[in-house]
Amino acid sequence: EEQLAYALSLSAAADVGPPAAAANGASEDEALAWALQESLNAEAAAQPGGGGAPPAAPPAGLRVVVTGAAEVSAGGRGDTHMVYSLEVEGQRRPARTCTRRFSAFVELLNRLGREAPGERVSREARGCVDGWKTRLLVEKRHAGRGAKAPAIVSARVALLQRMLDELLAFPEICSSAPLAAFLA
């Protein structure tokens, strides 16, 4: 209930009404996913240029697409976790696919903030990294056990795609060692 209340507060802060799904008795996971998607939609509409214009094309033809997610086993203890599939094209290498846990995206942002020298990184790029750090940490903390629910997973796929699109709009991030290691 705390997670749902937080997610609904996000949507309220974005001036959107309560989800019809929650009003109709949908699951908390569905309502949480709806609130996450609504907060993404509100952010997109608030960006300069109107209804969330796509970011500039990444330099050197680098393109990363979050193609989906899958639940995988973690060892022989019956524990499972979600991994997100990434399709990577560019960087003078053939197209390839890799998988990363949600926590790997958080760690990417931490490394970008730590390892990128301040004089080489624009204020806008640093602001983008810092903003996404906060968003992902809040999302991770509030999704909790519901992180494997299909509605949450699909909302996270959209969230991670948007994050990567925004990060790849900065040439200094595209050429950074942390991003290269993340996409390896």
mmCIF file of C-alpha atoms in Angstrom:
data_model
loop_
_atom_site.group_PDB
_atom_site.id
_atom_site.type_symbol
_atom_site.label_atom_id
_atom_site.label_comp_id
_atom_site.label_asym_id
_atom_site.label_seq_id
_atom_site.Cartn_x
_atom_site.Cartn_y
_atom_site.Cartn_z
ATOM 1 C CA GLU A 1 0.000 0.000 0.000
ATOM 2 C CA GLU A 2 2.920 2.361 0.721
ATOM 3 C CA GLN A 3 4.262 1.758 -2.804
ATOM 4 C CA LEU A 4 0.888 2.473 -4.340
ATOM 5 C CA ALA A 5 0.468 5.627 -2.276
ATOM 6 C CA TYR A 6 3.874 6.872 -3.386
ATOM 7 C CA ALA A 7 3.221 6.116 -7.047
ATOM 8 C CA LEU A 8 -0.133 7.832 -6.893
ATOM 9 C CA SER A 9 1.509 10.848 -5.267
ATOM 10 C CA LEU A 10 3.865 10.996 -8.260
ATOM 11 C CA SER A 11 0.917 11.088 -10.602
ATOM 12 C CA ALA A 12 -0.849 13.677 -8.431
ATOM 13 C CA ALA A 13 2.266 15.860 -8.500
ATOM 14 C CA ALA A 14 2.145 15.608 -12.288
ATOM 15 C CA ASP A 15 -1.473 16.890 -12.241
ATOM 16 C CA VAL A 16 -3.070 13.703 -13.485
ATOM 17 C CA GLY A 17 -6.172 12.159 -12.009
ATOM 18 C CA PRO A 18 -6.399 8.827 -10.256
ATOM 19 C CA PRO A 19 -6.043 5.836 -12.536
ATOM 20 C CA ALA A 20 -9.225 4.304 -13.752
ATOM 21 C CA ALA A 21 -7.646 0.902 -13.134
ATOM 22 C CA ALA A 22 -7.186 1.634 -9.415
ATOM 23 C CA ALA A 23 -10.727 2.934 -9.185
ATOM 24 C CA ASN A 24 -12.004 -0.255 -10.808
ATOM 25 C CA GLY A 25 -10.220 -2.546 -8.349
ATOM 26 C CA ALA A 26 -7.135 -3.366 -10.415
ATOM 27 C CA SER A 27 -4.116 -4.790 -8.648
ATOM 28 C CA GLU A 28 -1.655 -2.581 -6.803
ATOM 29 C CA ASP A 29 1.009 -3.567 -9.349
ATOM 30 C CA GLU A 30 -1.126 -2.316 -12.213
ATOM 31 C CA ALA A 31 -1.882 0.934 -10.406
ATOM 32 C CA LEU A 32 1.812 1.407 -9.578
ATOM 33 C CA ALA A 33 2.787 0.789 -13.199
ATOM 34 C CA TRP A 34 0.115 3.212 -14.364
ATOM 35 C CA ALA A 35 1.421 5.919 -12.013
ATOM 36 C CA LEU A 36 4.996 5.364 -13.221
ATOM 37 C CA GLN A 37 3.909 5.637 -16.848
ATOM 38 C CA GLU A 38 1.882 8.785 -16.116
ATOM 39 C CA SER A 39 4.865 10.430 -14.418
ATOM 40 C CA LEU A 40 6.979 9.620 -17.511
ATOM 41 C CA ASN A 41 4.294 11.088 -19.768
ATOM 42 C CA ALA A 42 4.098 14.247 -17.648
ATOM 43 C CA GLU A 43 7.888 14.677 -17.775
ATOM 44 C CA ALA A 44 7.896 14.236 -21.543
ATOM 45 C CA ALA A 45 5.199 16.868 -22.001
ATOM 46 C CA ALA A 46 7.051 19.307 -19.743
ATOM 47 C CA GLN A 47 10.291 19.185 -21.755
ATOM 48 C CA PRO A 48 11.206 22.121 -23.997
ATOM 49 C CA GLY A 49 9.847 21.758 -27.487
ATOM 50 C CA GLY A 50 6.441 20.506 -26.441
ATOM 51 C CA GLY A 51 5.176 16.958 -26.180
ATOM 52 C CA GLY A 52 8.420 15.248 -25.411
ATOM 53 C CA ALA A 53 10.406 15.624 -28.595
ATOM 54 C CA PRO A 54 12.899 12.800 -29.020
ATOM 55 C CA PRO A 55 16.471 13.537 -27.973
ATOM 56 C CA ALA A 56 19.106 14.288 -30.575
ATOM 57 C CA ALA A 57 20.528 11.282 -32.391
ATOM 58 C CA PRO A 58 23.510 9.773 -30.600
ATOM 59 C CA PRO A 59 26.910 10.414 -32.161
ATOM 60 C CA ALA A 60 28.725 7.802 -34.207
ATOM 61 C CA GLY A 61 25.501 5.920 -34.874
ATOM 62 C CA LEU A 62 25.337 4.418 -31.374
ATOM 63 C CA ARG A 63 21.876 3.042 -30.771
ATOM 64 C CA VAL A 64 20.656 1.082 -27.751
ATOM 65 C CA VAL A 65 17.159 -0.364 -27.567
ATOM 66 C CA VAL A 66 15.643 -2.014 -24.498
ATOM 67 C CA THR A 67 13.854 -4.890 -26.213
ATOM 68 C CA GLY A 68 12.221 -6.505 -23.188
ATOM 69 C CA ALA A 69 12.798 -8.323 -19.949
ATOM 70 C CA ALA A 70 12.922 -11.865 -18.638
ATOM 71 C CA GLU A 71 12.905 -13.512 -15.249
ATOM 72 C CA VAL A 72 16.014 -15.631 -14.712
ATOM 73 C CA SER A 73 17.137 -18.002 -12.011
ATOM 74 C CA ALA A 74 19.812 -16.805 -9.602
ATOM 75 C CA GLY A 75 21.788 -19.881 -8.655
ATOM 76 C CA GLY A 76 20.287 -23.126 -7.472
ATOM 77 C CA ARG A 77 18.290 -21.741 -4.556
ATOM 78 C CA GLY A 78 15.149 -20.997 -6.532
ATOM 79 C CA ASP A 79 15.675 -17.229 -6.361
ATOM 80 C CA THR A 80 14.874 -15.277 -9.508
ATOM 81 C CA HIS A 81 15.430 -11.746 -10.747
ATOM 82 C CA MET A 82 14.576 -9.703 -13.814
ATOM 83 C CA VAL A 83 17.065 -8.920 -16.567
ATOM 84 C CA TYR A 84 16.478 -6.358 -19.300
ATOM 85 C CA SER A 85 17.602 -7.143 -22.853
ATOM 86 C CA LEU A 86 19.517 -4.477 -24.742
ATOM 87 C CA GLU A 87 20.155 -4.429 -28.468
ATOM 88 C CA VAL A 88 23.306 -2.400 -29.173
ATOM 89 C CA GLU A 89 24.227 -1.097 -32.625
ATOM 90 C CA GLY A 90 27.157 1.082 -33.550
ATOM 91 C CA GLN A 91 30.526 1.855 -31.961
ATOM 92 C CA ARG A 92 32.140 0.341 -35.068
ATOM 93 C CA ARG A 93 31.107 -3.137 -33.935
ATOM 94 C CA PRO A 94 28.465 -5.551 -35.195
ATOM 95 C CA ALA A 95 25.041 -5.398 -33.575
ATOM 96 C CA ARG A 96 24.874 -7.389 -30.373
ATOM 97 C CA THR A 97 22.540 -8.171 -27.509
ATOM 98 C CA CYS A 98 23.277 -8.076 -23.816
ATOM 99 C CA THR A 99 21.211 -8.364 -20.648
ATOM 100 C CA ARG A 100 21.460 -6.229 -17.533
ATOM 101 C CA ARG A 101 19.703 -6.175 -14.177
ATOM 102 C CA PHE A 102 17.952 -3.004 -13.058
ATOM 103 C CA SER A 103 20.707 -2.483 -10.489
ATOM 104 C CA ALA A 104 23.275 -2.391 -13.340
ATOM 105 C CA PHE A 105 21.542 0.694 -14.741
ATOM 106 C CA VAL A 106 21.794 2.335 -11.308
ATOM 107 C CA GLU A 107 25.482 1.399 -11.144
ATOM 108 C CA LEU A 108 26.058 2.833 -14.643
ATOM 109 C CA LEU A 109 24.745 6.178 -13.447
ATOM 110 C CA ASN A 110 26.909 6.024 -10.322
ATOM 111 C CA ARG A 111 30.005 5.298 -12.410
ATOM 112 C CA LEU A 112 29.198 8.039 -14.894
ATOM 113 C CA GLY A 113 28.919 10.493 -12.026
ATOM 114 C CA ARG A 114 32.123 9.270 -10.352
ATOM 115 C CA GLU A 115 34.438 8.537 -13.243
ATOM 116 C CA ALA A 116 33.642 11.294 -15.722
ATOM 117 C CA PRO A 117 35.965 14.252 -15.106
ATOM 118 C CA GLY A 118 33.990 17.446 -14.447
ATOM 119 C CA GLU A 119 35.850 19.507 -17.034
ATOM 120 C CA ARG A 120 34.998 17.034 -19.830
ATOM 121 C CA VAL A 121 31.327 16.680 -18.966
ATOM 122 C CA SER A 122 28.858 19.447 -19.687
ATOM 123 C CA ARG A 123 26.635 20.770 -16.950
ATOM 124 C CA GLU A 124 23.625 19.455 -18.889
ATOM 125 C CA ALA A 125 25.069 15.918 -19.075
ATOM 126 C CA ARG A 126 25.897 15.909 -15.365
ATOM 127 C CA GLY A 127 22.388 17.162 -14.582
ATOM 128 C CA CYS A 128 20.910 14.402 -16.728
ATOM 129 C CA VAL A 129 22.951 11.723 -14.918
ATOM 130 C CA ASP A 130 22.067 13.110 -11.488
ATOM 131 C CA GLY A 131 18.377 13.329 -12.356
ATOM 132 C CA TRP A 132 18.273 9.748 -13.564
ATOM 133 C CA LYS A 133 20.126 8.526 -10.459
ATOM 134 C CA THR A 134 17.352 9.911 -8.316
ATOM 135 C CA ARG A 135 14.566 8.541 -10.524
ATOM 136 C CA LEU A 136 15.974 5.023 -10.655
ATOM 137 C CA LEU A 137 16.695 4.853 -6.944
ATOM 138 C CA VAL A 138 13.167 5.995 -6.133
ATOM 139 C CA GLU A 139 11.747 3.478 -8.611
ATOM 140 C CA LYS A 140 13.865 0.634 -7.209
ATOM 141 C CA ARG A 141 12.933 1.413 -3.631
ATOM 142 C CA HIS A 142 9.219 1.741 -4.299
ATOM 143 C CA ALA A 143 8.708 -1.177 -6.681
ATOM 144 C CA GLY A 144 10.155 -3.608 -4.120
ATOM 145 C CA ARG A 145 8.626 -7.042 -4.324
ATOM 146 C CA GLY A 146 6.372 -5.971 -7.167
ATOM 147 C CA ALA A 147 9.373 -5.533 -9.478
ATOM 148 C CA LYS A 148 8.574 -8.801 -11.282
ATOM 149 C CA ALA A 149 4.935 -7.977 -12.001
ATOM 150 C CA PRO A 150 4.310 -7.689 -15.768
ATOM 151 C CA ALA A 151 2.862 -4.174 -15.508
ATOM 152 C CA ILE A 152 5.882 -2.944 -13.508
ATOM 153 C CA VAL A 153 8.340 -4.654 -15.858
ATOM 154 C CA SER A 154 6.833 -3.062 -18.971
ATOM 155 C CA ALA A 155 6.796 0.367 -17.289
ATOM 156 C CA ARG A 156 10.452 -0.123 -16.338
ATOM 157 C CA VAL A 157 11.354 -1.060 -19.926
ATOM 158 C CA ALA A 158 9.919 2.287 -21.043
ATOM 159 C CA LEU A 159 11.694 4.107 -18.205
ATOM 160 C CA LEU A 160 15.074 2.524 -19.001
ATOM 161 C CA GLN A 161 14.681 3.223 -22.732
ATOM 162 C CA ARG A 162 13.968 6.853 -22.044
ATOM 163 C CA MET A 163 16.979 7.074 -19.719
ATOM 164 C CA LEU A 164 19.302 5.574 -22.334
ATOM 165 C CA ASP A 165 17.925 7.855 -25.061
ATOM 166 C CA GLU A 166 18.583 10.922 -22.922
ATOM 167 C CA LEU A 167 22.076 9.787 -21.889
ATOM 168 C CA LEU A 168 23.094 8.912 -25.455
ATOM 169 C CA ALA A 169 22.244 12.432 -26.598
ATOM 170 C CA PHE A 170 25.504 13.572 -24.926
ATOM 171 C CA PRO A 171 28.702 12.812 -26.905
ATOM 172 C CA GLU A 172 30.809 12.801 -23.728
ATOM 173 C CA ILE A 173 28.634 10.035 -22.260
ATOM 174 C CA CYS A 174 28.657 8.030 -25.504
ATOM 175 C CA SER A 175 32.449 7.961 -25.477
ATOM 176 C CA SER A 176 32.805 7.263 -21.738
ATOM 177 C CA ALA A 177 34.469 4.184 -20.285
ATOM 178 C CA PRO A 178 31.524 3.431 -17.929
ATOM 179 C CA LEU A 179 29.068 3.272 -20.841
ATOM 180 C CA ALA A 180 31.420 1.116 -22.918
ATOM 181 C CA ALA A 181 31.777 -1.327 -20.011
ATOM 182 C CA PHE A 182 28.001 -1.368 -19.458
ATOM 183 C CA LEU A 183 27.328 -2.203 -23.113
ATOM 184 C CA ALA A 184 30.137 -4.794 -23.416
#
